Tab-separated table of C-alpha atoms in Angstrom:
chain	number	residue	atom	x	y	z
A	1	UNK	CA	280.554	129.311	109.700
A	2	UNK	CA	276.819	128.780	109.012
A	3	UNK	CA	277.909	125.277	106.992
A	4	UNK	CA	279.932	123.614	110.013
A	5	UNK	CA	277.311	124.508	112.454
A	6	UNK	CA	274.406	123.039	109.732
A	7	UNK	CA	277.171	120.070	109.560
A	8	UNK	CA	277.468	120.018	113.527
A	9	UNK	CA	273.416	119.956	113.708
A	10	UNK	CA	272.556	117.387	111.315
A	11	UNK	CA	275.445	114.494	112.642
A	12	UNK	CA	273.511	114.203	115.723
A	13	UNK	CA	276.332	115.785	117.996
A	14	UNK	CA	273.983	118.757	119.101
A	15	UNK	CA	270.291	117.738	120.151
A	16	UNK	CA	267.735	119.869	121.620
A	17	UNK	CA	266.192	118.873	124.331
A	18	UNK	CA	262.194	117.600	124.121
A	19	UNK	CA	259.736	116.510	126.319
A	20	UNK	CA	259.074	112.620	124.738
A	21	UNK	CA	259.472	110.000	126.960
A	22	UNK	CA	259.399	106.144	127.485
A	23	UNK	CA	258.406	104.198	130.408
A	24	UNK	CA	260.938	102.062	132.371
A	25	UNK	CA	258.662	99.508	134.219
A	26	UNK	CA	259.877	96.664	136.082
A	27	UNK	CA	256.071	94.803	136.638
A	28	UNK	CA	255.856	96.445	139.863
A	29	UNK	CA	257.309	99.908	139.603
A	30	UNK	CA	257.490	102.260	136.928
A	31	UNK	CA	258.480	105.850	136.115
A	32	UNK	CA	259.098	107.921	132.372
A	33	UNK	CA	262.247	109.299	131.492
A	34	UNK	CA	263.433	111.772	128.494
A	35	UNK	CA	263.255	109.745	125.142
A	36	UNK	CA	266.961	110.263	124.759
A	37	UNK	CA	267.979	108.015	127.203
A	38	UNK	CA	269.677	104.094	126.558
A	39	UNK	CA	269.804	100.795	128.926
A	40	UNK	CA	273.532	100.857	129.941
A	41	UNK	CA	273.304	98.367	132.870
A	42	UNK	CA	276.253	96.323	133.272
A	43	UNK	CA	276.464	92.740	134.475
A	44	UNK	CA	275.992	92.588	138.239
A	45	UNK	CA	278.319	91.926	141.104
A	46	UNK	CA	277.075	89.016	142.746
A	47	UNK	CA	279.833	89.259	145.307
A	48	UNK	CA	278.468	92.671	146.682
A	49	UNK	CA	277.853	92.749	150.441
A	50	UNK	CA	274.898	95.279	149.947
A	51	UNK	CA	271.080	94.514	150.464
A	52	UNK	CA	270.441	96.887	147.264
A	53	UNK	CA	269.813	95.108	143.692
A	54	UNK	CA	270.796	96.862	140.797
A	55	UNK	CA	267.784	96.959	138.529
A	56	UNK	CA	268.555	99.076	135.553
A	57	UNK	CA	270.913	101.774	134.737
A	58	UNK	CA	270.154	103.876	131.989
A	59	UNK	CA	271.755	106.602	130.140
A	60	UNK	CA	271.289	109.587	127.635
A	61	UNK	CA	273.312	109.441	124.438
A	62	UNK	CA	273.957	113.458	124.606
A	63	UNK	CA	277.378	114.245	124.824
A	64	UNK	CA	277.090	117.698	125.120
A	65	UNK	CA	274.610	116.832	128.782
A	66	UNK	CA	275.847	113.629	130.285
A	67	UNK	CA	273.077	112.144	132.437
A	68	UNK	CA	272.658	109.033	134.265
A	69	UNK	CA	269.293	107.178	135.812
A	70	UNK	CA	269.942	104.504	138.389
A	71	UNK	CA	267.592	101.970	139.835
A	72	UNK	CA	268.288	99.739	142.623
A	73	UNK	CA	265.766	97.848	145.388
A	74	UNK	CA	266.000	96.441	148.685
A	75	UNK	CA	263.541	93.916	149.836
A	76	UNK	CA	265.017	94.608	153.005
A	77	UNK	CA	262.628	96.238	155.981
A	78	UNK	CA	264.576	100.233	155.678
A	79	UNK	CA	261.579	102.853	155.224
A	80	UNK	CA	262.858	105.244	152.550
A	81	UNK	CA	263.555	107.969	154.861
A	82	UNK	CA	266.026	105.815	156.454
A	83	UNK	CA	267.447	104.721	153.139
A	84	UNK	CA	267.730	108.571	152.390
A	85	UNK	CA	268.898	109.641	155.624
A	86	UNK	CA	271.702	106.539	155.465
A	87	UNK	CA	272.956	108.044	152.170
A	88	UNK	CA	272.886	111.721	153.393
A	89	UNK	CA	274.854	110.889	156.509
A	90	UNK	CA	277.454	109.292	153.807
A	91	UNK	CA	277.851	112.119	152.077
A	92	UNK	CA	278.035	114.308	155.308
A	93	UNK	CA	280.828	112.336	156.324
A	94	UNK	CA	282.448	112.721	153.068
A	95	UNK	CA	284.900	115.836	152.176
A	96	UNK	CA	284.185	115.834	148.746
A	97	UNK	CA	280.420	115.923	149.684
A	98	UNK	CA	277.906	118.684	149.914
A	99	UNK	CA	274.051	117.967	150.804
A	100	UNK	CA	272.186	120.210	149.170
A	101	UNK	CA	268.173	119.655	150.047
A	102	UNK	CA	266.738	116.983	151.649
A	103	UNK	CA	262.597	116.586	151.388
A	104	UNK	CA	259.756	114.495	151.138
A	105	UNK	CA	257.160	115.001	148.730
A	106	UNK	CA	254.362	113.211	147.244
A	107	UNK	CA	253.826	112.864	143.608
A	108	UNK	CA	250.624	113.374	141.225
A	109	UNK	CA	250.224	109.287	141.549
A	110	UNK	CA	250.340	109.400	145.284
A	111	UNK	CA	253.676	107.913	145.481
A	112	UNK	CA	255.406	109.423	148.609
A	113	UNK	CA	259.288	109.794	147.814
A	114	UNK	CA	261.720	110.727	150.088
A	115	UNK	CA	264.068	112.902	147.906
A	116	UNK	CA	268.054	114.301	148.282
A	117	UNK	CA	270.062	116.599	146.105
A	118	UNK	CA	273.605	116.784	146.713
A	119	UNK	CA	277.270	117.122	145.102
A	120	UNK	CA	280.469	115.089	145.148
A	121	UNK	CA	283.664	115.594	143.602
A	122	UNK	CA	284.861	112.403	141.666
A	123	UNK	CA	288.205	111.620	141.134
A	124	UNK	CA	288.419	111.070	137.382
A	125	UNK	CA	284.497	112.849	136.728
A	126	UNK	CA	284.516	115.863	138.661
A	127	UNK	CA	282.060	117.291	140.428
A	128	UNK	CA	278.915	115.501	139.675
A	129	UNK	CA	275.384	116.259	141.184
A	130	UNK	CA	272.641	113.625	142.494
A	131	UNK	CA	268.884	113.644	142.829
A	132	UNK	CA	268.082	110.680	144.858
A	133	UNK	CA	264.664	109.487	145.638
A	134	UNK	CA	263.681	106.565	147.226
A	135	UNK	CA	260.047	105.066	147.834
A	136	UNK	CA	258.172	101.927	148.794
A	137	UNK	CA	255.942	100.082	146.308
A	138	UNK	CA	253.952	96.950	147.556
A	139	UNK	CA	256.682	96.315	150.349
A	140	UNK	CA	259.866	96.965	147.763
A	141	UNK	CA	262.055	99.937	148.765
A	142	UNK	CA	263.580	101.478	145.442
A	143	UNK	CA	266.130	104.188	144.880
A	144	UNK	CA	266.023	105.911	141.846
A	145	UNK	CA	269.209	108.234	141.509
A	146	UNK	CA	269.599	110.986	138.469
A	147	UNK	CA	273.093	112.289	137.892
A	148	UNK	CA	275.498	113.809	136.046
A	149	UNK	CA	278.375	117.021	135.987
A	150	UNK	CA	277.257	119.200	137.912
A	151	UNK	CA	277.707	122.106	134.927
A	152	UNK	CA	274.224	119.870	133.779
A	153	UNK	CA	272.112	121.116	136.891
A	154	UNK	CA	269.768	122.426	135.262
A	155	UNK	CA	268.937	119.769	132.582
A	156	UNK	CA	269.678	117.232	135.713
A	157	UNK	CA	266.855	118.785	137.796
A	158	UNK	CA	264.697	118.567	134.337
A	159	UNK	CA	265.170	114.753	134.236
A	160	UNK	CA	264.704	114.212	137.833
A	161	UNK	CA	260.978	116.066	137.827
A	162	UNK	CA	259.901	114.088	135.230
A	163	UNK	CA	260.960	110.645	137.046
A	164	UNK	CA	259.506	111.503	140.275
A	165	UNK	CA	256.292	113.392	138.928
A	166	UNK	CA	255.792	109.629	137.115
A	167	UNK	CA	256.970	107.487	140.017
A	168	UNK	CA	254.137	104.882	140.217
């Protein structure tokens, strides 16, 4: 038993979790995130409707804790509280939804972010849990969402504190 789980350990499929970071900065806005974490984003839409840019989309490469960091920004004139309350209304309306906090709080930097937690079954995924935050910087409006199954709440919550405590 103690060889397969020495065997399990050292191929990289288990990792404990630590508090290293990098820095995800765009020029204007920037924010750390757990070291573990990958630039996923995906060639983007052009034919979208939607004011919001996708910026980056990053993700951990931890199997056993699935997590997920999106970025978008709107140049548009929304305040983040109406960005937040727009996306909590959504998920309201939604039966697969549940909003779990809403808040605004303002960070070590002085960044004032207008945060939402809430859960949403997904067809194929589950149930997975969000941490949404959104914030203006120099006129931009950014959303920063961190998500994942909801059986990763805790680590989820982790991740999200360390964005938003960076948030500048």
């Amino acid at each position: 038993m103690g060889i397969i789980f020495l065997t399990v350990l050292t191929s990289g499929c288990i990792r404990f979790s630590t508090t290293e970071t990098k820095t995800f900065s765009n020029g204007n806005m920037s924010f750390s995130y757990p070291d573990n974490f990958m630039d996923i984003t995906e060639p983007e839409n052009n034919n979208s409707s939607s004011s919001w840019q996708g910026i980056v989309k990053l993700g951990n490469n931890n199997l056993m804790n699935m997590q997920l960091i999106q970025v978008d920004k709107n140049t548009g004139e929304s305040s983040p509280a109406i960005a937040r309350d727009n996306g909590v209304l959504k998920v309201k309306n939604m039966s697969t939804g549940e909003v779990l906090s809403i808040a605004t709080e303002t960070n070590s930097n002085g960044i004032m972010v207008e945060k939402s937690t809430y859960k949403q079954e997904q067809p194929v995924f589950g149930i997975l849990i969000y941490n949404d935050m959104f914030f203006k910087i120099d006129g931009v409006l950014y959303a920063i969402s961190v998500y994942g199954p909801d059986s990763n709440e805790p680590q989820i919550t982790k991740t999200a504190n360390i964005v938003f405590q960076s948030i500048k």
